[in-house]
Amino acid sequence: GDSVTQTEGLVTLTEGLPVMLNCTYQSTYSPFLFWYVQHLNEAPKLLLKSFTDNKRPEHQGFHATLHKSSSSFHLQKSSAQLSDSALYYCALSDQQGTGSKLSFGKGAKLTVSP
Amino acid sequence: EAGVTQSPRYAVLQEGQAVSFWCDPISGHDTLYWYQQPRDQGPQLLVYFRDEAVIDNSQLPSDRFSAVRPKGTNSTLKIQSAKQGDTATYLCASSRDWGAQNTLYFGAGTRLSVL
């Protein structure tokens, strides 16, 4: 079955330092990968998504490259901002005809301090 | 465009009590999802609908949980006899159509505490 692994539970950074959150996955079929962000007391919202191997979508300074050879979709940002403090979830859906049925990782809580 | 609306925002129950959660998806979205998010964990799919039809409810504890979407618009998730292990945030989401590439739009959730 599909699964997503996020290894960092808690990440604490100083403002201005780079961000990298890891995501690896297992999927029987060709997957779509997503990053969702959830700020405190808010709903999860889409940050990025990708289906194409080695393509790098970007949004709000974040980017992630889908590498099918290593089953990875790591999230990166060159310089963290205070407003980036949130929960980040990696998720996947596959193309076996089950619609947008997302499987989420456990999440990474990013805290950015001054 | 209005987002996904859920109510109530919070619920506190004693074990054995029943509770219902209500979700109004984005207008025109034919697919609706219910996720359970325990504290410090990622969302876990309970059930999802395409229009009024249940597509997958295999993760729904069927002896106590039920979900309906009778007209293919609003949906209700009900817990008949709540247990402490049901303590979690219940998220509703909708998507425009069926494809795996579609973005899910989430509501703010209902935070349930079972004492």
PDB file of C-alpha atoms in Angstrom:
ATOM      1  CA  GLY A   1       0.000   0.000   0.000  1.00  0.00           C
ATOM      2  CA  ASP A   2       0.881   3.664  -0.161  1.00  0.00           C
ATOM      3  CA  SER A   3       2.885   5.240   2.633  1.00  0.00           C
ATOM      4  CA  VAL A   4       4.742   8.448   3.352  1.00  0.00           C
ATOM      5  CA  THR A   5       7.653   8.840   5.762  1.00  0.00           C
ATOM      6  CA  GLN A   6       8.679  12.129   7.334  1.00  0.00           C
ATOM      7  CA  THR A   7      11.647  11.702   9.633  1.00  0.00           C
ATOM      8  CA  GLU A   8      11.727  15.050  11.447  1.00  0.00           C
ATOM      9  CA  GLY A   9       9.072  15.531  14.065  1.00  0.00           C
ATOM     10  CA  LEU A  10      10.252  18.880  15.372  1.00  0.00           C
ATOM     11  CA  VAL A  11      12.501  21.345  13.554  1.00  0.00           C
ATOM     12  CA  THR A  12      13.695  24.547  15.195  1.00  0.00           C
ATOM     13  CA  LEU A  13      15.537  27.138  13.121  1.00  0.00           C
ATOM     14  CA  THR A  14      16.754  30.669  13.402  1.00  0.00           C
ATOM     15  CA  GLU A  15      15.273  33.165  10.950  1.00  0.00           C
ATOM     16  CA  GLY A  16      17.341  33.374   7.763  1.00  0.00           C
ATOM     17  CA  LEU A  17      18.676  29.827   7.854  1.00  0.00           C
ATOM     18  CA  PRO A  18      17.734  27.294   5.167  1.00  0.00           C
ATOM     19  CA  VAL A  19      14.845  24.891   5.608  1.00  0.00           C
ATOM     20  CA  MET A  20      14.854  21.256   4.528  1.00  0.00           C
ATOM     21  CA  LEU A  21      12.105  18.815   5.462  1.00  0.00           C
ATOM     22  CA  ASN A  22      12.468  15.245   4.290  1.00  0.00           C
ATOM     23  CA  CYS A  23       9.808  13.136   2.614  1.00  0.00           C
ATOM     24  CA  THR A  24      10.120   9.643   1.175  1.00  0.00           C
ATOM     25  CA  TYR A  25       7.319   7.460  -0.050  1.00  0.00           C
ATOM     26  CA  GLN A  26       6.223   4.029  -1.163  1.00  0.00           C
ATOM     27  CA  SER A  27       3.641   3.690  -3.910  1.00  0.00           C
ATOM     28  CA  THR A  28       2.535   0.797  -6.056  1.00  0.00           C
ATOM     29  CA  TYR A  29       1.380   3.072  -8.864  1.00  0.00           C
ATOM     30  CA  SER A  30       2.651   6.346 -10.300  1.00  0.00           C
ATOM     31  CA  PRO A  31       2.109   8.872  -7.523  1.00  0.00           C
ATOM     32  CA  PHE A  32       1.252  12.515  -7.148  1.00  0.00           C
ATOM     33  CA  LEU A  33       3.160  14.129  -4.270  1.00  0.00           C
ATOM     34  CA  PHE A  34       1.938  17.076  -2.227  1.00  0.00           C
ATOM     35  CA  TRP A  35       3.119  19.316   0.578  1.00  0.00           C
ATOM     36  CA  TYR A  36       0.401  20.773   2.789  1.00  0.00           C
ATOM     37  CA  VAL A  37       1.020  23.427   5.452  1.00  0.00           C
ATOM     38  CA  GLN A  38      -1.098  23.898   8.571  1.00  0.00           C
ATOM     39  CA  HIS A  39      -0.701  27.039  10.646  1.00  0.00           C
ATOM     40  CA  LEU A  40      -1.880  27.068  14.233  1.00  0.00           C
ATOM     41  CA  ASN A  41      -5.675  26.699  14.502  1.00  0.00           C
ATOM     42  CA  GLU A  42      -6.096  26.782  10.726  1.00  0.00           C
ATOM     43  CA  ALA A  43      -6.988  24.234   8.074  1.00  0.00           C
ATOM     44  CA  PRO A  44      -4.247  22.450   6.104  1.00  0.00           C
ATOM     45  CA  LYS A  45      -3.591  24.206   2.792  1.00  0.00           C
ATOM     46  CA  LEU A  46      -1.760  23.088  -0.315  1.00  0.00           C
ATOM     47  CA  LEU A  47       1.775  24.418  -0.606  1.00  0.00           C
ATOM     48  CA  LEU A  48       3.157  22.421  -3.567  1.00  0.00           C
ATOM     49  CA  LYS A  49       2.367  19.431  -5.719  1.00  0.00           C
ATOM     50  CA  SER A  50       4.167  17.430  -8.380  1.00  0.00           C
ATOM     51  CA  PHE A  51       3.776  14.473 -10.652  1.00  0.00           C
ATOM     52  CA  THR A  52       6.665  14.980 -13.043  1.00  0.00           C
ATOM     53  CA  ASP A  53      10.034  13.415 -12.287  1.00  0.00           C
ATOM     54  CA  ASN A  54      12.833  15.916 -11.644  1.00  0.00           C
ATOM     55  CA  LYS A  55      10.567  18.933 -12.005  1.00  0.00           C
ATOM     56  CA  ARG A  56      10.772  21.573  -9.264  1.00  0.00           C
ATOM     57  CA  PRO A  57       7.539  23.418  -8.441  1.00  0.00           C
ATOM     58  CA  GLU A  58       7.872  26.554  -6.294  1.00  0.00           C
ATOM     59  CA  HIS A  59       5.488  28.518  -4.110  1.00  0.00           C
ATOM     60  CA  GLN A  60       6.051  31.218  -1.477  1.00  0.00           C
ATOM     61  CA  GLY A  61       9.802  30.623  -1.636  1.00  0.00           C
ATOM     62  CA  PHE A  62       9.451  26.879  -1.017  1.00  0.00           C
ATOM     63  CA  HIS A  63      10.385  24.272  -3.590  1.00  0.00           C
ATOM     64  CA  ALA A  64      10.463  20.491  -3.839  1.00  0.00           C
ATOM     65  CA  THR A  65      11.730  18.140  -6.529  1.00  0.00           C
ATOM     66  CA  LEU A  66      10.133  14.774  -7.126  1.00  0.00           C
ATOM     67  CA  HIS A  67      12.840  12.136  -7.571  1.00  0.00           C
ATOM     68  CA  LYS A  68      11.216   8.872  -8.546  1.00  0.00           C
ATOM     69  CA  SER A  69      14.563   7.041  -8.525  1.00  0.00           C
ATOM     70  CA  SER A  70      14.893   7.662  -4.789  1.00  0.00           C
ATOM     71  CA  SER A  71      11.157   7.984  -3.995  1.00  0.00           C
ATOM     72  CA  SER A  72      11.704  11.385  -2.442  1.00  0.00           C
ATOM     73  CA  PHE A  73      10.038  14.789  -2.406  1.00  0.00           C
ATOM     74  CA  HIS A  74      11.999  16.918   0.076  1.00  0.00           C
ATOM     75  CA  LEU A  75      10.797  20.448   0.838  1.00  0.00           C
ATOM     76  CA  GLN A  76      13.336  23.271   0.821  1.00  0.00           C
ATOM     77  CA  LYS A  77      13.536  27.012   1.304  1.00  0.00           C
ATOM     78  CA  SER A  78      16.695  29.077   1.176  1.00  0.00           C
ATOM     79  CA  SER A  79      15.858  31.419   4.047  1.00  0.00           C
ATOM     80  CA  ALA A  80      13.326  30.733   6.825  1.00  0.00           C
ATOM     81  CA  GLN A  81      10.917  33.451   7.944  1.00  0.00           C
ATOM     82  CA  LEU A  82       9.049  33.739  11.235  1.00  0.00           C
ATOM     83  CA  SER A  83       5.772  33.261   9.358  1.00  0.00           C
ATOM     84  CA  ASP A  84       6.952  29.831   8.144  1.00  0.00           C
ATOM     85  CA  SER A  85       6.344  28.406  11.622  1.00  0.00           C
ATOM     86  CA  ALA A  86       3.700  25.713  11.043  1.00  0.00           C
ATOM     87  CA  LEU A  87       3.085  22.002  10.586  1.00  0.00           C
ATOM     88  CA  TYR A  88       4.179  20.616   7.221  1.00  0.00           C
ATOM     89  CA  TYR A  89       2.703  17.417   5.830  1.00  0.00           C
ATOM     90  CA  CYS A  90       3.913  15.413   2.884  1.00  0.00           C
ATOM     91  CA  ALA A  91       1.161  13.413   1.161  1.00  0.00           C
ATOM     92  CA  LEU A  92       0.621  11.254  -1.884  1.00  0.00           C
ATOM     93  CA  SER A  93      -2.173  10.005  -4.065  1.00  0.00           C
ATOM     94  CA  ASP A  94      -1.762   7.459  -6.806  1.00  0.00           C
ATOM     95  CA  GLN A  95      -3.347   6.914 -10.170  1.00  0.00           C
ATOM     96  CA  GLN A  96      -5.062   3.614  -9.617  1.00  0.00           C
ATOM     97  CA  GLY A  97      -8.432   5.207 -10.059  1.00  0.00           C
ATOM     98  CA  THR A  98      -9.183   5.947  -6.442  1.00  0.00           C
ATOM     99  CA  GLY A  99      -9.473   9.673  -6.867  1.00  0.00           C
ATOM    100  CA  SER A 100      -7.597  12.183  -4.750  1.00  0.00           C
ATOM    101  CA  LYS A 101      -7.282   9.795  -1.816  1.00  0.00           C
ATOM    102  CA  LEU A 102      -4.345  11.278   0.071  1.00  0.00           C
ATOM    103  CA  SER A 103      -2.054   9.364   2.391  1.00  0.00           C
ATOM    104  CA  PHE A 104      -0.272  11.736   4.769  1.00  0.00           C
ATOM    105  CA  GLY A 105       2.996  11.503   6.629  1.00  0.00           C
ATOM    106  CA  LYS A 106       3.160  12.203  10.346  1.00  0.00           C
ATOM    107  CA  GLY A 107       4.150  15.801   9.766  1.00  0.00           C
ATOM    108  CA  ALA A 108       7.027  18.066  10.736  1.00  0.00           C
ATOM    109  CA  LYS A 109       6.540  20.963  13.121  1.00  0.00           C
ATOM    110  CA  LEU A 110       8.721  23.873  12.036  1.00  0.00           C
ATOM    111  CA  THR A 111       9.432  26.620  14.537  1.00  0.00           C
ATOM    112  CA  VAL A 112      11.371  29.663  13.323  1.00  0.00           C
ATOM    113  CA  SER A 113      12.777  31.974  15.963  1.00  0.00           C
ATOM    114  CA  PRO A 114      14.297  35.476  15.674  1.00  0.00           C
TER     115      PRO A 114
ATOM    116  CA  GLU B   1     -15.468  31.584  -3.141  1.00  0.00           C
ATOM    117  CA  ALA B   2     -16.453  30.271   0.282  1.00  0.00           C
ATOM    118  CA  GLY B   3     -14.251  27.591   1.745  1.00  0.00           C
ATOM    119  CA  VAL B   4     -15.152  24.306   3.403  1.00  0.00           C
ATOM    120  CA  THR B   5     -17.294  24.954   6.471  1.00  0.00           C
ATOM    121  CA  GLN B   6     -17.413  22.641   9.459  1.00  0.00           C
ATOM    122  CA  SER B   7     -19.388  22.740  12.674  1.00  0.00           C
ATOM    123  CA  PRO B   8     -19.115  22.620  15.572  1.00  0.00           C
ATOM    124  CA  ARG B   9     -15.535  23.817  16.069  1.00  0.00           C
ATOM    125  CA  TYR B  10     -15.206  22.056  19.402  1.00  0.00           C
ATOM    126  CA  ALA B  11     -16.986  19.220  21.207  1.00  0.00           C
ATOM    127  CA  VAL B  12     -16.427  17.733  24.652  1.00  0.00           C
ATOM    128  CA  LEU B  13     -18.141  14.444  25.527  1.00  0.00           C
ATOM    129  CA  GLN B  14     -18.211  11.762  28.149  1.00  0.00           C
ATOM    130  CA  GLU B  15     -17.519   8.221  26.966  1.00  0.00           C
ATOM    131  CA  GLY B  16     -20.655   6.615  25.566  1.00  0.00           C
ATOM    132  CA  GLN B  17     -22.195   9.834  24.314  1.00  0.00           C
ATOM    133  CA  ALA B  18     -23.037  10.472  20.676  1.00  0.00           C
ATOM    134  CA  VAL B  19     -21.890  13.389  18.523  1.00  0.00           C
ATOM    135  CA  SER B  20     -22.401  14.576  14.947  1.00  0.00           C
ATOM    136  CA  PHE B  21     -20.108  16.665  12.806  1.00  0.00           C
ATOM    137  CA  TRP B  22     -21.365  18.645   9.853  1.00  0.00           C
ATOM    138  CA  CYS B  23     -19.525  19.680   6.695  1.00  0.00           C
ATOM    139  CA  ASP B  24     -20.452  22.015   3.847  1.00  0.00           C
ATOM    140  CA  PRO B  25     -17.956  21.593   0.980  1.00  0.00           C
ATOM    141  CA  ILE B  26     -17.019  24.167  -1.624  1.00  0.00           C
ATOM    142  CA  SER B  27     -19.856  24.610  -4.099  1.00  0.00           C
ATOM    143  CA  GLY B  28     -19.425  22.407  -7.148  1.00  0.00           C
ATOM    144  CA  HIS B  29     -16.936  20.023  -5.540  1.00  0.00           C
ATOM    145  CA  ASP B  30     -18.137  16.506  -6.156  1.00  0.00           C
ATOM    146  CA  THR B  31     -15.707  14.641  -3.903  1.00  0.00           C
ATOM    147  CA  LEU B  32     -15.828  14.942  -0.120  1.00  0.00           C
ATOM    148  CA  TYR B  33     -13.458  13.416   2.461  1.00  0.00           C
ATOM    149  CA  TRP B  34     -13.493  12.929   6.211  1.00  0.00           C
ATOM    150  CA  TYR B  35     -10.123  12.651   7.948  1.00  0.00           C
ATOM    151  CA  GLN B  36      -9.277  11.966  11.576  1.00  0.00           C
ATOM    152  CA  GLN B  37      -6.210  13.771  12.920  1.00  0.00           C
ATOM    153  CA  PRO B  38      -5.066  12.547  16.359  1.00  0.00           C
ATOM    154  CA  ARG B  39      -2.865  14.949  18.291  1.00  0.00           C
ATOM    155  CA  ASP B  40       0.672  15.137  16.862  1.00  0.00           C
ATOM    156  CA  GLN B  41      -0.163  12.867  13.907  1.00  0.00           C
ATOM    157  CA  GLY B  42      -1.003  13.364  10.263  1.00  0.00           C
ATOM    158  CA  PRO B  43      -4.575  13.180   8.977  1.00  0.00           C
ATOM    159  CA  GLN B  44      -5.888   9.661   8.405  1.00  0.00           C
ATOM    160  CA  LEU B  45      -8.692   9.036   5.920  1.00  0.00           C
ATOM    161  CA  LEU B  46     -11.919   7.696   7.387  1.00  0.00           C
ATOM    162  CA  VAL B  47     -14.309   7.810   4.429  1.00  0.00           C
ATOM    163  CA  TYR B  48     -14.838   9.591   1.142  1.00  0.00           C
ATOM    164  CA  PHE B  49     -17.712  10.235  -1.246  1.00  0.00           C
ATOM    165  CA  ARG B  50     -18.140  10.962  -4.888  1.00  0.00           C
ATOM    166  CA  ASP B  51     -21.428  12.825  -5.062  1.00  0.00           C
ATOM    167  CA  GLU B  52     -23.708  10.857  -2.708  1.00  0.00           C
ATOM    168  CA  ALA B  53     -21.927   7.500  -3.156  1.00  0.00           C
ATOM    169  CA  VAL B  54     -19.460   6.140  -0.610  1.00  0.00           C
ATOM    170  CA  ILE B  55     -16.251   5.251  -2.454  1.00  0.00           C
ATOM    171  CA  ASP B  56     -14.208   3.907   0.445  1.00  0.00           C
ATOM    172  CA  ASN B  57     -15.214   3.533   4.083  1.00  0.00           C
ATOM    173  CA  SER B  58     -12.791   0.738   4.937  1.00  0.00           C
ATOM    174  CA  GLN B  59     -11.087   2.824   7.654  1.00  0.00           C
ATOM    175  CA  LEU B  60     -14.336   3.849   9.324  1.00  0.00           C
ATOM    176  CA  PRO B  61     -14.979   1.986  12.618  1.00  0.00           C
ATOM    177  CA  SER B  62     -18.346   0.821  11.324  1.00  0.00           C
ATOM    178  CA  ASP B  63     -19.752  -0.297  14.630  1.00  0.00           C
ATOM    179  CA  ARG B  64     -19.733   3.251  16.000  1.00  0.00           C
ATOM    180  CA  PHE B  65     -19.041   5.627  13.128  1.00  0.00           C
ATOM    181  CA  SER B  66     -21.318   6.475  10.226  1.00  0.00           C
ATOM    182  CA  ALA B  67     -21.176   9.040   7.448  1.00  0.00           C
ATOM    183  CA  VAL B  68     -23.714  10.218   4.906  1.00  0.00           C
ATOM    184  CA  ARG B  69     -23.911  12.677   2.060  1.00  0.00           C
ATOM    185  CA  PRO B  70     -27.508  12.257   0.944  1.00  0.00           C
ATOM    186  CA  LYS B  71     -27.777  14.900  -1.788  1.00  0.00           C
ATOM    187  CA  GLY B  72     -24.168  14.967  -2.809  1.00  0.00           C
ATOM    188  CA  THR B  73     -23.546  18.294  -1.091  1.00  0.00           C
ATOM    189  CA  ASN B  74     -23.388  18.551   2.724  1.00  0.00           C
ATOM    190  CA  SER B  75     -22.192  15.629   4.815  1.00  0.00           C
ATOM    191  CA  THR B  76     -22.587  14.406   8.389  1.00  0.00           C
ATOM    192  CA  LEU B  77     -20.170  12.205  10.326  1.00  0.00           C
ATOM    193  CA  LYS B  78     -21.633  10.627  13.458  1.00  0.00           C
ATOM    194  CA  ILE B  79     -20.073   8.784  16.367  1.00  0.00           C
ATOM    195  CA  GLN B  80     -22.677   6.693  18.185  1.00  0.00           C
ATOM    196  CA  SER B  81     -20.857   5.860  21.386  1.00  0.00           C
ATOM    197  CA  ALA B  82     -17.676   7.840  21.770  1.00  0.00           C
ATOM    198  CA  LYS B  83     -14.501   6.408  23.331  1.00  0.00           C
ATOM    199  CA  GLN B  84     -11.474   8.223  24.713  1.00  0.00           C
ATOM    200  CA  GLY B  85      -9.487   6.948  21.737  1.00  0.00           C
ATOM    201  CA  ASP B  86     -11.728   8.998  19.444  1.00  0.00           C
ATOM    202  CA  THR B  87     -10.186  12.190  20.815  1.00  0.00           C
ATOM    203  CA  ALA B  88      -8.858  13.951  17.712  1.00  0.00           C
ATOM    204  CA  THR B  89      -9.570  16.700  15.227  1.00  0.00           C
ATOM    205  CA  TYR B  90     -12.003  15.685  12.495  1.00  0.00           C
ATOM    206  CA  LEU B  91     -11.261  17.339   9.180  1.00  0.00           C
ATOM    207  CA  CYS B  92     -13.554  17.578   6.197  1.00  0.00           C
ATOM    208  CA  ALA B  93     -12.125  18.264   2.750  1.00  0.00           C
ATOM    209  CA  SER B  94     -13.473  18.557  -0.759  1.00  0.00           C
ATOM    210  CA  SER B  95     -12.012  18.468  -4.257  1.00  0.00           C
ATOM    211  CA  ARG B  96     -13.327  19.687  -7.578  1.00  0.00           C
ATOM    212  CA  ASP B  97     -13.423  16.316  -9.254  1.00  0.00           C
ATOM    213  CA  TRP B  98     -12.099  12.828  -9.243  1.00  0.00           C
ATOM    214  CA  GLY B  99      -8.481  12.860 -10.426  1.00  0.00           C
ATOM    215  CA  ALA B 100      -5.499  11.978  -8.261  1.00  0.00           C
ATOM    216  CA  GLN B 101      -3.858  15.294  -9.090  1.00  0.00           C
ATOM    217  CA  ASN B 102      -6.608  17.357  -7.503  1.00  0.00           C
ATOM    218  CA  THR B 103      -6.009  19.660  -4.588  1.00  0.00           C
ATOM    219  CA  LEU B 104      -7.953  18.957  -1.425  1.00  0.00           C
ATOM    220  CA  TYR B 105      -9.457  21.987   0.317  1.00  0.00           C
ATOM    221  CA  PHE B 106      -9.821  21.462   4.048  1.00  0.00           C
ATOM    222  CA  GLY B 107     -12.135  22.934   6.614  1.00  0.00           C
ATOM    223  CA  ALA B 108     -10.833  24.188   9.953  1.00  0.00           C
ATOM    224  CA  GLY B 109     -11.928  20.969  11.641  1.00  0.00           C
ATOM    225  CA  THR B 110     -13.863  19.916  14.722  1.00  0.00           C
ATOM    226  CA  ARG B 111     -11.729  19.286  17.780  1.00  0.00           C
ATOM    227  CA  LEU B 112     -13.253  16.448  19.798  1.00  0.00           C
ATOM    228  CA  SER B 113     -12.315  15.611  23.362  1.00  0.00           C
ATOM    229  CA  VAL B 114     -13.780  12.473  24.930  1.00  0.00           C
ATOM    230  CA  LEU B 115     -13.358  12.380  28.705  1.00  0.00           C
TER     231      LEU B 115
END
